[in-house]
C-alpha positions as a printed Julia matrix, in Angstrom:
372×3 Matrix{Float64}:
   7.03    3.98   27.7
   3.83    2.72   26.07
   5.05    3.68   22.61
   8.34    1.85   23.2
   6.36   -1.27   24.09
   4.35   -0.97   20.87
   7.52   -0.48   18.83
   9.07   -3.52   20.51
   6.06   -5.58   19.42
   6.41   -4.21   15.9
  10.07   -5.17   15.75
   9.3    -8.67   16.99
   6.93   -9.04   14.06
   9.71   -7.79   11.81
  11.75  -10.87   12.6
   9.04  -12.88   10.87
   8.03  -10.5     8.1
  10.69   -8.26    6.56
   9.09   -7.51    3.21
   7.02   -4.42    2.44
   3.42   -4.59    3.42
   1.77   -3.13    0.43
   3.92   -3.11   -2.7
  -1.07   -2.63   -0.95
  -9.32   11.72   -1.97
 -12.6    10.99   -1.26
 -15.49   13.04   -1.92
 -13.91   13.77    0.49
 -11.79   10.67   -0.3
 -13.44    9.01   -3.25
 -12.34    7.76   -6.62
 -12.57   11.08   -8.51
 -10.0    12.88   -6.36
  -7.87    9.77   -5.97
  -7.82    9.32   -9.73
  -6.86   12.97  -10.19
  -3.91   12.58   -7.86
  -2.95    9.29   -9.54
  -3.08   10.76  -13.03
  -0.83   13.63  -11.99
   1.51   11.36  -10.08
   1.81    8.91  -12.97
   3.14   11.5   -15.38
   6.66   10.13  -14.88
   7.45    6.67  -13.52
  11.01    7.49  -12.48
  12.15    8.61   -9.05
  14.13   11.52  -10.53
  11.38   13.67  -11.88
  10.07   17.21  -12.2
   6.76   16.07  -10.7
   5.25   18.67   -8.37
   2.57   17.77   -5.84
   0.87   19.92   -3.24
   0.45   18.84    0.38
  -2.92   17.2     0.99
  -5.54   18.2     3.52
  -4.85   15.67    6.27
  -8.36   15.86    7.73
  -9.91   15.38    4.3
  -8.04   12.09    3.99
  -8.69   11.09    7.59
 -11.63    8.78    6.87
 -11.96    5.5     5.01
 -13.06    5.58    1.35
 -16.58    4.48    0.5
 -16.85    1.19   -1.35
 -19.79    2.49   -3.38
 -17.55    5.21   -4.83
 -15.77    2.39   -6.69
 -18.44   -0.29   -7.2
 -21.89    1.35   -7.24
 -24.76   -0.08   -5.26
 -26.79   -0.83   -8.39
 -24.06   -3.1    -9.81
 -24.95   -6.79   -9.79
 -22.44   -8.4    -7.44
 -24.13  -11.76   -7.02
 -21.74  -14.58   -6.12
 -23.67  -17.04   -8.27
 -24.59  -17.34  -11.92
 -28.15  -17.21  -13.22
 -28.37  -21.0   -12.95
 -27.39  -20.84   -9.28
 -23.89  -22.27   -9.65
 -21.1   -20.27   -8.01
 -18.69  -18.04   -9.86
 -15.16  -19.41   -9.53
 -12.58  -16.76   -8.65
  -8.85  -17.46   -8.41
  -6.79  -15.41   -5.95
  -3.03  -15.37   -6.57
  -1.18  -13.88   -3.6
   2.48  -13.03   -4.12
   3.22  -14.32   -0.59
   0.98  -15.05    2.35
   4.06  -14.77    4.53
   3.31  -11.05    4.26
   0.8   -10.43    7.02
  -1.13   -7.89    4.95
  -1.74  -10.4     2.15
  -2.56  -13.18    4.6
  -5.15  -10.8     6.08
  -6.48  -10.04    2.62
  -6.79  -13.79    1.94
  -8.82  -14.26    5.12
 -11.11  -11.38    4.18
 -11.74  -12.8     0.71
 -12.42  -16.26    2.15
 -15.01  -14.66    4.41
 -16.62  -12.95    1.43
 -16.74  -16.29   -0.39
 -18.71  -17.81    2.49
 -20.93  -14.74    2.71
 -21.67  -14.28   -1.0
 -21.6   -17.83   -2.33
 -18.78  -17.69   -4.9
 -15.97  -20.23   -4.95
 -12.52  -18.88   -4.08
  -9.45  -20.81   -5.26
  -6.41  -19.5    -3.36
  -2.8   -19.7    -4.53
   0.26  -18.6    -2.53
   3.26  -17.88   -4.77
   5.61  -17.78   -1.76
   7.54  -14.89   -3.34
   8.59  -17.1    -6.26
   7.84  -15.67   -9.74
   7.96  -19.11  -11.38
   5.51  -20.51   -8.85
   3.14  -17.6    -9.41
   3.24  -18.23  -13.15
   2.5   -21.91  -12.51
  -0.33  -20.97  -10.12
  -2.0   -18.77  -12.72
  -1.65  -21.47  -15.36
  -3.3   -23.81  -12.86
  -6.19  -21.35  -12.45
  -6.63  -21.3   -16.23
  -6.65  -25.11  -16.34
  -9.28  -25.21  -13.59
 -11.58  -23.02  -15.66
 -11.79  -20.15  -13.19
 -14.05  -17.3   -14.25
 -11.89  -14.51  -12.82
  -8.35  -13.98  -11.59
  -7.37  -11.54   -8.85
  -3.58  -11.32   -8.75
  -1.13   -9.45   -6.55
   1.95   -9.83   -8.76
   5.42  -10.36   -7.35
   6.94   -7.68   -9.57
   6.13   -5.35  -12.42
   6.86   -7.65  -15.35
   7.29  -11.38  -14.65
   3.56  -12.16  -14.73
   2.6   -10.04  -17.75
   2.5   -12.95  -20.21
   0.57  -15.4   -18.06
  -1.91  -12.72  -16.99
  -2.49  -11.93  -20.67
  -2.92  -15.67  -21.26
  -5.61  -15.8   -18.58
  -7.34  -12.79  -20.07
  -7.23  -14.34  -23.56
  -8.72  -17.51  -22.08
 -11.81  -15.51  -21.13
 -11.06  -14.83  -17.48
 -11.7   -11.42  -15.96
  -8.27  -10.36  -14.71
  -7.84   -7.91  -11.86
  -4.34   -6.67  -11.06
  -4.22   -5.63   -7.39
  -1.73   -3.96   -5.03
   1.27   -3.8    -7.41
   0.76   -2.65  -10.97
   2.36   -4.51  -13.87
   3.88   -2.78  -16.86
   1.55   -4.2   -19.53
  -1.91   -2.68  -19.2
  -3.17   -5.12  -21.84
  -2.54   -8.02  -19.46
  -5.37   -7.1   -17.1
  -8.91   -5.73  -17.24
  -8.89   -3.71  -14.02
  -6.49   -2.46  -11.35
  -7.56   -2.14   -7.71
  -5.23   -0.86   -5.04
  -3.1     1.93   -3.69
  -1.2     4.64   -5.48
   2.19    4.69   -3.76
   3.05    8.12   -5.13
  -0.09    9.54   -3.53
   0.65    7.63   -0.31
   4.05    9.31   -0.07
   2.4    12.64   -0.85
   0.32   12.03    2.28
   3.43   11.08    4.28
   5.14   14.31    3.24
   2.05   16.26    4.29
   2.03   14.53    7.68
   5.71   15.37    8.24
   5.17   18.99    7.25
   2.29   19.13    9.71
   4.61   17.86   12.44
   7.39   20.29   11.43
   5.56   23.48   10.4
   8.71   25.6    10.55
  10.73   23.27    8.34
  13.64   21.02    9.2
  16.34   18.63    8.12
  15.02   15.29    6.86
  16.46   11.87    6.1
  14.72    9.19    4.04
  14.9     5.45    4.67
  13.62    3.7     1.56
  12.5     0.2     0.73
  13.96   -2.31   -1.73
  15.84   -0.29   -4.39
  14.23   -0.48   -7.82
  10.93   -1.96   -6.63
   7.92   -0.1    -8.01
   6.57    1.01   -4.65
  10.01    2.17   -3.48
  10.4     4.29   -6.6
   6.94    5.8    -6.32
   7.11    6.45   -2.58
  10.38    8.3    -3.13
   8.91   10.23   -6.03
   5.76   11.27   -4.2
   7.55   12.44   -1.06
  10.13   14.49   -2.91
   7.5    15.98   -5.24
   6.0    17.72   -2.21
   9.03   18.48   -0.02
  11.2    19.82   -2.86
   8.9    22.83   -3.27
   9.63   24.18    0.19
  13.18   25.47    0.85
  12.67   25.37    4.62
  12.83   21.57    4.34
  16.16   19.99    3.46
  16.58   16.32    2.55
  19.99   15.43    3.92
  20.24   11.93    2.47
  18.23    8.96    1.2
  19.19    5.28    1.21
  17.36    2.09    0.26
  17.22   -1.16    2.21
  17.64   -4.35    0.2
  14.54   -6.55    0.43
  13.06   -4.22    3.05
  15.53   -5.66    5.57
  15.09   -4.32    9.11
  18.74   -5.11    9.84
  19.79   -2.92    6.93
  17.26   -0.31    8.02
  18.86   -0.21   11.47
  22.29    0.21    9.9
  21.1     3.05    7.65
  19.44    4.93   10.51
  22.44    4.47   12.79
  24.69    5.87   10.07
  22.42    8.92    9.72
  22.48    9.53   13.47
  26.25    9.32   13.49
  26.69   11.52   10.46
  24.15   14.27   11.13
  24.05   16.07   14.49
  20.72   17.63   13.52
  17.87   15.51   12.15
  14.36   16.89   12.56
  12.34   14.4    10.53
  12.48   10.86    9.14
  10.39    9.42    6.34
  10.61    5.64    6.39
   8.77    3.9     3.58
   7.26    1.1     5.68
   5.95    0.78    9.23
   8.19   -2.01   10.45
  11.19   -0.04    9.21
   9.9     3.07   10.95
   9.78    1.2    14.25
  13.38    0.16   13.61
  14.42    3.77   12.95
  12.81    4.89   16.2
  14.61    2.15   18.09
  17.93    3.34   16.62
  17.15    6.94   17.64
  16.18    5.83   21.13
  19.57    4.19   21.44
  21.23    7.6    21.06
  18.68    9.47   23.17
  17.46   11.47   20.17
  14.06    9.93   19.39
  12.04   12.62   21.18
  13.74   15.31   19.06
  12.76   13.73   15.73
   9.39   13.4    13.96
   8.86   10.07   12.2
   6.3     9.24    9.47
   5.74    6.14    7.35
   3.5     4.3     4.88
   1.58    1.06    5.54
  -0.89    0.95    8.42
   0.06   -2.0    10.6
  -1.81   -2.32   13.89
   1.4    -1.71   15.82
   1.98    1.43   13.77
  -1.54    2.68   14.49
  -1.09    2.01   18.19
   2.25    3.85   18.27
   0.83    6.93   16.51
  -2.14    6.92   18.9
   0.25    7.22   21.86
   1.26   10.69   20.69
   5.03   10.22   20.78
   7.67   10.72   18.11
   5.81    8.63   15.49
   3.68   11.49   14.22
   1.68    9.85   11.46
   1.38    7.29    8.71
  -0.36    6.77    5.4
  -2.56    3.7     5.9
  -3.59    1.22    3.23
  -7.13    0.08    3.98
  -6.87   -3.64    3.2
 -10.42   -4.36    4.36
 -11.89   -1.87    1.91
  -9.52   -2.85   -0.91
 -10.38   -6.54   -0.49
 -14.08   -5.88   -0.77
 -13.67   -3.56   -3.76
 -11.6    -6.06   -5.77
 -14.05   -8.92   -5.16
 -17.12   -6.8    -5.84
 -15.54   -5.4    -9.01
 -14.81   -8.92  -10.28
 -18.38  -10.04   -9.57
 -19.87   -6.94  -11.17
 -17.96   -7.65  -14.38
 -18.88  -11.35  -14.34
 -22.55  -10.44  -13.9
 -22.5    -8.07  -16.88
 -22.04   -4.74  -15.1
 -18.44   -4.11  -16.11
 -19.46   -0.78  -17.63
 -20.16    0.48  -14.11
 -16.57   -0.13  -12.98
 -13.61    1.97  -14.1
 -10.42    0.27  -15.28
  -8.07    1.95  -12.79
  -9.51    1.89   -9.28
  -6.94    3.7    -7.16
  -8.1     3.48   -3.56
  -6.82    6.37   -1.42
  -4.82    5.72    1.71
  -5.95    7.2     5.03
  -3.91    9.87    6.83
  -3.4     8.63   10.37
  -2.52   11.01   13.2
  -2.83   10.89   16.97
  -6.32   12.37   16.62
  -7.84    9.57   14.51
  -5.53    6.56   15.01
  -7.88    4.86   17.45
 -10.72    5.04   14.91
  -9.09    2.32   12.77
  -7.93   -1.27   13.09
  -5.53   -2.83   10.63
  -6.33   -6.49   11.15
  -2.64   -7.38   10.76
């Protein structure tokens, strides 16, 4: 009953926010292992691929990454210049209607107050033309650095390159763009590795194998492609697991998600596991299964890390696990990386800073808060 209440709360939030939350291995989970997974996973950008990935050690990925694994303690991350004036950093959010990015904005504003740099915030409102205009505005204002979560993989390439050519330090965050020359650094998740974690969580819940359906995000979006690729790269190696069907949901629509899951339940008398590519969608899938009395017979896993998702996993019901993006850690890393570069310590920061997701299960779910 408690889990149903949590899922109801999650679905209420879905009426307001229907887009994906984050398209956002340590030593145990540090940058070296994360980069190794990312390099392997990036060998082919298509969803149909011969990529092979092994299941991860869930416990190894069950803790948050250390910020100092990405921006070392001896890097100069002062928020002010040598003359005492503040560094001016522009933050271009693809849409603060997405709760995860609104949360990230709040975190960065707090860091601005704490560290003394000036943060200029732009909300593109999911409009590529507005985001281009916002970045041009940041260039005109003479910002020293640009942190941008781009709307898609290509529409901002030119203006990001323009900002870089104007002397700004450009950090591409959350969603990678296709032109690596348009940015100086990337900070954020690797969606292929996140789905590798999700596959590992589902295998842990179904150790003897089973029949699986996939409910995917917006077809053709980078994170949808990579989450599909990463999940199948693990599951396809094990014949005891059968993927019955996979379907995408236009614009991450929960209404479409409900329709897809209902069609699966009608079509397949036996479904043992569901991989849904985002938490709000996963709550929708569970609601559909509850409507047929089958939820308790199915293991559900997802990617994101919403608070409602964490709470549902903690209850120990049919939502067996999720791959959580740590927005708090990512926000700090991207700001600290920008400041390190501005203060002359760019050589201490690697270009591609893939931050590993956290494997959430009933055992550790209460150890984390999402903030959104």
